[in-house]
XYZ file of N, CA, C and O in Angstrom:
592
model
N -6.878 -3.036 -17.181
C -7.184 -3.537 -15.839
C -8.430 -2.830 -15.304
O -8.672 -1.679 -15.624
N -9.127 -3.532 -14.461
C -10.360 -2.978 -13.918
C -10.077 -1.872 -12.911
O -9.046 -1.894 -12.232
N -10.985 -0.901 -12.814
C -10.826 0.135 -11.784
C -10.926 -0.496 -10.393
O -11.691 -1.422 -10.179
N -10.122 0.026 -9.467
C -10.119 -0.483 -8.098
C -10.700 0.563 -7.157
O -10.890 1.710 -7.530
N -10.924 0.165 -5.940
C -11.485 1.043 -4.917
C -10.362 1.882 -4.289
O -10.081 1.779 -3.095
N -9.700 2.649 -5.139
C -8.604 3.551 -4.762
C -8.706 4.789 -5.635
O -9.295 4.733 -6.719
N -8.083 5.887 -5.220
C -8.006 7.046 -6.114
C -7.183 6.704 -7.364
O -6.503 5.675 -7.406
N -7.205 7.567 -8.321
C -6.399 7.408 -9.529
C -4.971 7.874 -9.241
O -4.768 8.896 -8.585
N -3.986 7.114 -9.705
C -2.585 7.463 -9.482
C -1.856 7.551 -10.824
O -2.262 6.906 -11.791
N -0.761 8.306 -10.874
C -0.023 8.498 -12.135
C 0.938 7.335 -12.430
O 2.144 7.462 -12.290
N 0.394 6.203 -12.824
C 1.219 5.039 -13.123
C 1.936 5.209 -14.455
O 1.446 5.892 -15.347
N 3.083 4.560 -14.570
C 3.821 4.512 -15.827
C 3.727 3.089 -16.369
O 3.962 2.126 -15.634
N 3.406 2.987 -17.649
C 3.254 1.684 -18.295
C 4.169 1.597 -19.495
O 4.559 2.615 -20.065
N 4.459 0.378 -19.891
C 5.101 0.167 -21.183
C 4.674 -1.202 -21.697
O 4.279 -2.080 -20.927
N 4.751 -1.332 -23.014
C 4.357 -2.561 -23.670
C 5.598 -3.184 -24.279
O 6.322 -2.517 -25.025
N 5.854 -4.437 -23.937
C 7.021 -5.121 -24.492
C 6.655 -6.587 -24.709
O 6.130 -7.239 -23.809
N 6.946 -7.077 -25.898
C 6.668 -8.475 -26.244
C 5.221 -8.859 -25.942
O 4.941 -9.902 -25.352
N 4.304 -7.976 -26.335
C 2.861 -8.178 -26.150
C 2.438 -8.329 -24.695
O 1.424 -8.951 -24.402
N 3.236 -7.798 -23.783
C 2.879 -7.769 -22.369
C 2.910 -6.325 -21.904
O 3.761 -5.550 -22.325
N 2.010 -6.009 -20.990
C 1.985 -4.669 -20.399
C 2.756 -4.729 -19.084
O 2.586 -5.654 -18.287
N 3.606 -3.725 -18.883
C 4.401 -3.605 -17.669
C 4.015 -2.321 -16.962
O 3.648 -1.332 -17.594
N 4.124 -2.341 -15.637
C 3.876 -1.163 -14.815
C 5.149 -0.873 -14.033
O 5.841 -1.796 -13.594
N 5.465 0.420 -13.882
C 6.684 0.783 -13.164
C 6.432 0.741 -11.666
O 5.500 1.355 -11.151
N 7.274 0.009 -10.956
C 7.220 -0.083 -9.503
C 8.216 0.919 -8.937
O 9.424 0.758 -9.113
N 7.712 1.945 -8.257
C 8.574 3.012 -7.735
C 9.448 2.537 -6.571
O 10.450 3.171 -6.262
N 9.095 1.414 -5.953
C 9.892 0.869 -4.854
C 11.037 0.024 -5.403
O 12.188 0.215 -5.044
N 10.717 -0.905 -6.283
C 11.749 -1.768 -6.868
C 12.515 -1.061 -7.983
O 13.519 -1.561 -8.454
N 11.992 0.089 -8.404
C 12.620 0.917 -9.442
C 12.831 0.143 -10.743
O 13.888 0.192 -11.363
N 11.767 -0.556 -11.143
C 11.812 -1.284 -12.410
C 10.384 -1.568 -12.876
O 9.434 -1.505 -12.095
N 10.270 -1.874 -14.169
C 8.981 -2.267 -14.720
C 8.747 -3.739 -14.422
O 9.658 -4.561 -14.553
N 7.532 -4.073 -13.997
C 7.148 -5.451 -13.710
C 5.891 -5.777 -14.510
O 5.096 -4.892 -14.830
N 5.725 -7.048 -14.831
C 4.564 -7.469 -15.624
C 3.286 -7.116 -14.861
O 3.166 -7.374 -13.662
N 2.358 -6.526 -15.579
C 1.095 -6.105 -14.969
C 0.134 -7.292 -14.912
O -0.461 -7.667 -15.906
N 0.034 -7.870 -13.729
C -0.917 -8.938 -13.434
C -1.963 -8.349 -12.487
O -1.722 -7.313 -11.863
N -3.126 -8.991 -12.330
C -4.151 -8.434 -11.429
C -3.656 -8.152 -10.011
O -3.941 -7.094 -9.445
N -2.880 -9.072 -9.417
C -2.376 -8.831 -8.064
C -1.375 -7.678 -8.037
O -1.340 -6.895 -7.094
N -0.574 -7.556 -9.091
C 0.392 -6.449 -9.176
C -0.342 -5.113 -9.289
O 0.095 -4.105 -8.728
N -1.442 -5.090 -9.991
C -2.282 -3.893 -10.123
C -2.732 -3.432 -8.736
O -2.653 -2.251 -8.403
N -3.160 -4.372 -7.912
C -3.570 -4.061 -6.535
C -2.367 -3.581 -5.736
O -2.436 -2.559 -5.038
N -1.242 -4.302 -5.820
C -0.038 -3.951 -5.064
C 0.420 -2.534 -5.391
O 0.771 -1.757 -4.505
N 0.410 -2.164 -6.661
C 0.855 -0.825 -7.044
C -0.091 0.252 -6.526
O 0.349 1.338 -6.147
N -1.367 -0.039 -6.469
C -2.307 0.916 -5.877
C -2.027 1.090 -4.382
O -2.070 2.205 -3.859
N -1.741 -0.011 -3.707
C -1.424 0.059 -2.272
C -0.185 0.919 -2.057
O -0.172 1.809 -1.196
N 0.861 0.670 -2.831
C 2.113 1.428 -2.687
C 1.863 2.919 -2.915
O 2.304 3.760 -2.112
N 1.149 3.262 -3.964
C 0.877 4.680 -4.237
C -0.015 5.291 -3.170
O 0.159 6.455 -2.814
N -0.951 4.507 -2.636
C -1.797 4.990 -1.551
C -0.969 5.298 -0.310
O -1.152 6.343 0.333
N -0.034 4.402 0.024
C 0.822 4.617 1.195
C 1.682 5.873 1.034
O 1.850 6.639 1.981
N 2.198 6.093 -0.169
C 3.076 7.243 -0.422
C 2.273 8.535 -0.581
O 2.543 9.527 0.095
N 1.282 8.512 -1.458
C 0.558 9.745 -1.818
C -0.487 10.166 -0.786
O -0.655 11.351 -0.530
N -1.201 9.199 -0.237
C -2.317 9.537 0.645
C -1.993 9.394 2.127
O -2.534 10.116 2.952
N -1.123 8.460 2.457
C -0.776 8.227 3.862
C 0.572 8.840 4.235
O 0.987 8.765 5.386
N 1.277 9.392 3.264
C 2.543 10.123 3.469
C 3.689 9.293 4.026
O 4.590 9.828 4.680
N 3.685 7.989 3.776
C 4.819 7.165 4.202
C 5.990 7.417 3.253
O 5.797 7.476 2.036
N 7.189 7.592 3.800
C 8.354 7.796 2.930
C 8.596 6.556 2.072
O 8.522 5.421 2.560
N 8.876 6.792 0.824
C 9.147 5.711 -0.114
C 10.263 4.799 0.398
O 10.207 3.586 0.235
N 11.250 5.390 1.056
C 12.397 4.628 1.563
C 12.010 3.655 2.685
O 12.767 2.752 3.004
N 10.819 3.828 3.275
C 10.383 2.956 4.372
C 9.553 1.780 3.866
O 9.099 0.957 4.666
N 9.332 1.720 2.547
C 8.452 0.697 1.976
C 9.284 -0.354 1.246
O 10.225 -0.028 0.529
N 8.897 -1.599 1.447
C 9.561 -2.720 0.791
C 8.489 -3.568 0.115
O 7.397 -3.740 0.665
N 8.808 -4.107 -1.062
C 7.834 -4.864 -1.843
C 8.393 -6.232 -2.215
O 9.559 -6.340 -2.612
N 7.543 -7.249 -2.061
C 7.848 -8.610 -2.518
C 9.213 -9.129 -2.099
O 10.070 -9.388 -2.933
N 9.395 -9.278 -0.830
C 10.642 -9.854 -0.315
C 10.355 -11.237 0.249
O 9.268 -11.515 0.764
N 11.343 -12.081 0.178
C 11.208 -13.461 0.628
C 11.402 -13.565 2.141
O 12.198 -12.844 2.719
N 10.642 -14.461 2.741
C 10.853 -14.798 4.137
C 10.680 -16.299 4.290
O 10.067 -16.947 3.445
N 11.244 -16.847 5.336
C 11.197 -18.282 5.589
C 10.234 -18.551 6.737
O 10.411 -18.028 7.837
N 9.191 -19.349 6.457
C 8.214 -19.711 7.485
C 8.107 -21.229 7.514
O 7.728 -21.837 6.503
N 8.453 -21.819 8.644
C 8.453 -23.283 8.789
C 9.256 -23.948 7.665
O 8.796 -24.903 7.046
N 10.411 -23.383 7.388
C 11.318 -23.877 6.344
C 10.738 -23.794 4.933
O 11.218 -24.451 4.022
N 9.679 -23.011 4.746
C 9.099 -22.796 3.422
C 9.362 -21.365 2.991
O 9.217 -20.430 3.787
N 9.749 -21.186 1.741
C 9.987 -19.844 1.216
C 8.656 -19.205 0.850
O 7.882 -19.751 0.064
N 8.398 -18.058 1.430
C 7.180 -17.281 1.166
C 7.604 -15.873 0.788
O 8.745 -15.480 0.996
N 6.658 -15.096 0.259
C 6.930 -13.697 -0.088
C 5.823 -12.826 0.476
O 4.648 -13.141 0.295
N 6.213 -11.767 1.143
C 5.188 -10.800 1.539
C 5.008 -9.818 0.392
O 5.884 -9.638 -0.442
N 3.847 -9.167 0.366
C 3.554 -8.223 -0.703
C 4.155 -6.846 -0.435
O 4.926 -6.347 -1.226
N 3.767 -6.244 0.682
C 4.253 -4.899 1.016
C 4.494 -4.830 2.516
O 3.684 -5.330 3.302
N 5.614 -4.215 2.876
C 5.928 -3.950 4.280
C 6.329 -2.487 4.396
O 7.017 -1.956 3.530
N 5.869 -1.849 5.474
C 6.267 -0.481 5.779
C 7.040 -0.523 7.090
O 6.540 -1.028 8.098
N 8.265 -0.009 7.040
C 9.133 0.004 8.213
C 9.009 1.313 8.974
O 8.732 2.361 8.397
N 9.249 1.252 10.271
C 9.411 2.444 11.102
C 10.847 2.928 10.940
O 11.711 2.156 10.525
N 11.129 4.178 11.310
C 12.515 4.657 11.246
C 13.495 3.801 12.052
O 14.658 3.696 11.708
N 13.005 3.133 13.112
C 13.894 2.292 13.937
C 14.103 0.896 13.344
O 14.797 0.069 13.927
N 13.474 0.603 12.206
C 13.666 -0.684 11.539
C 12.607 -1.725 11.851
O 12.553 -2.764 11.201
N 11.759 -1.461 12.840
C 10.667 -2.401 13.114
C 9.590 -2.241 12.034
O 9.557 -1.239 11.313
N 8.716 -3.222 11.947
C 7.693 -3.193 10.897
C 6.419 -2.560 11.425
O 5.849 -3.005 12.421
N 5.979 -1.523 10.747
C 4.749 -0.813 11.096
C 3.532 -1.499 10.470
O 2.539 -1.746 11.135
N 3.627 -1.801 9.162
C 2.473 -2.326 8.425
C 2.901 -3.500 7.555
O 3.914 -3.427 6.851
N 2.104 -4.555 7.585
C 2.260 -5.697 6.687
C 1.002 -5.761 5.837
O -0.105 -5.745 6.367
N 1.187 -5.807 4.509
C 0.055 -5.796 3.582
C 0.045 -7.081 2.765
O 1.072 -7.473 2.207
N -1.111 -7.694 2.682
C -1.319 -8.849 1.805
C -2.271 -8.422 0.693
O -3.392 -7.977 0.960
N -1.811 -8.547 -0.547
C -2.602 -8.163 -1.713
C -3.083 -9.411 -2.438
O -2.318 -10.368 -2.616
N -4.300 -9.371 -2.869
C -4.881 -10.438 -3.671
C -5.446 -9.830 -4.948
O -5.755 -8.645 -5.002
N -5.590 -10.654 -5.942
C -6.219 -10.243 -7.191
C -7.664 -9.832 -6.900
O -8.287 -10.386 -5.987
N -8.221 -8.887 -7.669
C -9.597 -8.447 -7.413
C -10.633 -9.571 -7.468
O -11.681 -9.470 -6.838
N -10.346 -10.641 -8.171
C -11.317 -11.737 -8.263
C -11.203 -12.736 -7.116
O -11.980 -13.686 -7.030
N -10.244 -12.519 -6.205
C -10.075 -13.393 -5.032
C -10.838 -12.793 -3.856
O -10.628 -11.635 -3.500
N -11.719 -13.594 -3.266
C -12.456 -13.121 -2.090
C -11.525 -13.090 -0.880
O -10.658 -13.937 -0.729
N -11.742 -12.119 -0.027
C -10.999 -12.037 1.228
C -11.700 -12.969 2.221
O -12.808 -12.685 2.660
N -11.028 -14.062 2.537
C -11.612 -15.081 3.409
C -10.755 -15.239 4.670
O -9.697 -14.624 4.801
N -11.203 -16.119 5.537
C -10.429 -16.417 6.741
C -9.057 -16.967 6.377
O -8.075 -16.698 7.057
N -8.962 -17.712 5.278
C -7.673 -18.257 4.837
C -6.674 -17.144 4.545
O -5.489 -17.282 4.829
N -7.146 -16.042 3.973
C -6.263 -14.909 3.673
C -5.772 -14.291 4.982
O -4.586 -13.974 5.118
N -6.667 -14.152 5.945
C -6.261 -13.623 7.250
C -5.296 -14.584 7.942
O -4.345 -14.151 8.584
N -5.533 -15.884 7.801
C -4.618 -16.869 8.387
C -3.230 -16.750 7.768
O -2.223 -16.858 8.465
N -3.177 -16.509 6.460
C -1.889 -16.356 5.767
C -1.108 -15.168 6.312
O 0.059 -15.295 6.681
N -1.754 -14.019 6.414
C -1.046 -12.830 6.893
C -0.691 -12.997 8.378
O 0.352 -12.529 8.822
N -1.534 -13.696 9.132
C -1.240 -13.937 10.550
C 0.005 -14.815 10.702
O 0.844 -14.566 11.573
N 0.145 -15.832 9.836
C 1.341 -16.682 9.871
C 2.594 -15.858 9.566
O 3.611 -15.993 10.229
N 2.507 -15.008 8.559
C 3.639 -14.148 8.216
C 3.974 -13.235 9.389
O 5.131 -12.996 9.703
N 2.933 -12.749 10.045
C 3.156 -11.769 11.108
C 3.688 -12.393 12.392
O 4.243 -11.684 13.228
N 3.558 -13.694 12.552
C 4.191 -14.343 13.704
C 5.692 -14.093 13.669
O 6.337 -13.948 14.702
N 6.245 -14.023 12.470
C 7.675 -13.779 12.308
C 7.990 -12.286 12.192
O 8.962 -11.812 12.753
N 7.155 -11.543 11.472
C 7.485 -10.148 11.160
C 7.096 -9.166 12.266
O 7.697 -8.111 12.387
N 6.071 -9.477 13.034
C 5.637 -8.645 14.171
C 5.232 -7.217 13.772
O 5.605 -6.245 14.430
N 4.469 -7.096 12.701
C 3.969 -5.783 12.280
C 2.915 -5.288 13.261
O 2.151 -6.077 13.827
N 2.880 -3.983 13.432
C 1.909 -3.354 14.333
C 0.514 -3.328 13.704
O -0.491 -3.472 14.390
N 0.465 -3.147 12.369
C -0.800 -3.088 11.637
C -0.777 -4.093 10.494
O 0.277 -4.312 9.877
N -1.939 -4.668 10.216
C -2.097 -5.566 9.088
C -3.147 -4.983 8.140
O -4.119 -4.385 8.591
N -2.906 -5.189 6.856
C -3.865 -4.770 5.841
C -4.020 -5.912 4.852
O -3.033 -6.489 4.408
N -5.260 -6.238 4.538
C -5.564 -7.243 3.524
C -6.472 -6.578 2.509
O -7.463 -5.942 2.885
N -6.125 -6.707 1.218
C -6.926 -6.063 0.182
C -6.926 -6.869 -1.102
O -5.943 -7.527 -1.428
N -8.036 -6.801 -1.810
C -8.088 -7.323 -3.171
C -8.334 -6.158 -4.147
O -8.722 -6.363 -5.286
N -8.103 -4.961 -3.661
C -8.293 -3.761 -4.475
C -9.705 -3.205 -4.415
O -9.921 -2.027 -4.647
N -10.643 -4.058 -4.099
C -12.040 -3.639 -3.993
C -12.450 -3.522 -2.527
O -13.135 -2.601 -2.141
N -12.024 -4.492 -1.740
C -12.321 -4.526 -0.302
C -11.007 -4.481 0.461
O -10.065 -5.188 0.114
N -10.968 -3.637 1.496
C -9.763 -3.470 2.293
C -10.120 -3.716 3.765
O -11.132 -3.228 4.249
N -9.263 -4.472 4.434
C -9.443 -4.729 5.861
C -8.173 -4.331 6.594
O -7.070 -4.611 6.129
N -8.349 -3.670 7.739
C -7.228 -3.145 8.507
C -7.342 -3.643 9.952
O -8.429 -3.617 10.522
N -6.229 -4.055 10.512
C -6.208 -4.538 11.897
C -5.029 -3.930 12.640
O -3.978 -3.695 12.049
N -5.216 -3.724 13.922
C -4.116 -3.342 14.805
C -3.847 -4.524 15.706
O -4.769 -5.096 16.306
N -2.577 -4.894 15.802
C -2.188 -6.059 16.593
C -2.076 -5.703 18.073
O -1.622 -4.622 18.419
N -2.477 -6.644 18.898
C -2.278 -6.567 20.347
C -1.524 -7.845 20.716
O -2.132 -8.889 20.959
N -0.198 -7.758 20.694
C 0.635 -8.941 20.929
C 0.532 -9.447 22.360
O 0.608 -10.647 22.602
N 0.336 -8.528 23.288
C 0.264 -8.913 24.699
C -0.919 -9.849 24.950
O -0.810 -10.840 25.655
N -2.072 -9.533 24.343
C -3.281 -10.343 24.527
C -3.522 -11.317 23.374
O -4.572 -11.969 23.331
N -2.571 -11.373 22.436
C -2.646 -12.260 21.278
C -3.965 -12.132 20.528
O -4.677 -13.114 20.282
N -4.285 -10.893 20.168
C -5.496 -10.635 19.399
C -5.294 -9.409 18.530
O -4.265 -8.759 18.603
N -6.280 -9.141 17.697
C -6.232 -7.942 16.868
C -7.603 -7.298 16.839
O -8.611 -7.966 17.099
N -7.622 -6.019 16.563
C -8.894 -5.310 16.443
C -8.964 -4.680 15.061
O -7.959 -4.188 14.540
N -10.138 -4.713 14.485
C -10.331 -4.128 13.163
C -10.409 -2.609 13.259
O -10.937 -2.064 14.227
N -9.872 -1.962 12.259
C -9.876 -0.498 12.162
C -10.565 -0.084 10.873
O -10.706 -0.891 9.947
N -10.956 1.198 10.795
C -11.522 1.720 9.544
C -10.445 1.963 8.501
O -10.725 1.934 7.305
N -9.227 2.216 8.946
C -8.119 2.517 8.037
C -6.822 2.379 8.822
O -6.838 2.321 10.053
N -5.701 2.349 8.098
C -4.424 2.375 8.776
C -4.034 3.836 8.999
O -4.469 4.715 8.258
N -3.255 4.104 10.029
C -2.884 5.498 10.289
C -1.948 6.045 9.233
O -1.222 5.295 8.571
N -1.945 7.347 9.096
C -0.991 8.025 8.229
C 0.358 8.091 8.936
O 0.438 7.896 10.147
N 1.376 8.381 8.165
C 2.731 8.450 8.702
C 2.912 9.682 9.589
O 2.475 10.767 9.243
N 3.564 9.463 10.724
C 3.967 10.578 11.592
C 5.463 10.460 11.801
O 5.935 9.415 12.228
N 6.171 11.526 11.485
C 7.634 11.466 11.627
C 8.053 11.586 13.070
O 7.335 11.995 13.923
């Protein structure tokens, strides 16, 4: 896989049936290593190792229902009270981050109500803080680190 715009992390890999798998520390299992999964695993390790979010507060690839359609979010970080702090949308490195990607995460967030949004393709990362009262968001340089 190509290097991404993240630090190096101690990933675990295995090869089975001519496919490479990467260990997901959140789902606690090996998953097929696809370009989007490569980005997702970097995000998860970044949240844990660099931003100090507890592993127990992170959820990966869960289904949600939007307008009666089954969708999946990539990564969610919960607050200790159960509300959602961060919603992350991961794309393959060859996918450009466009308005459509922001529209997708915005649709998900209408239901999830995350305080922060992150969109990344592993090379480019965008961070927003939501202002629900004024129905807008502001771009940030980064998402905040965890504070207990």
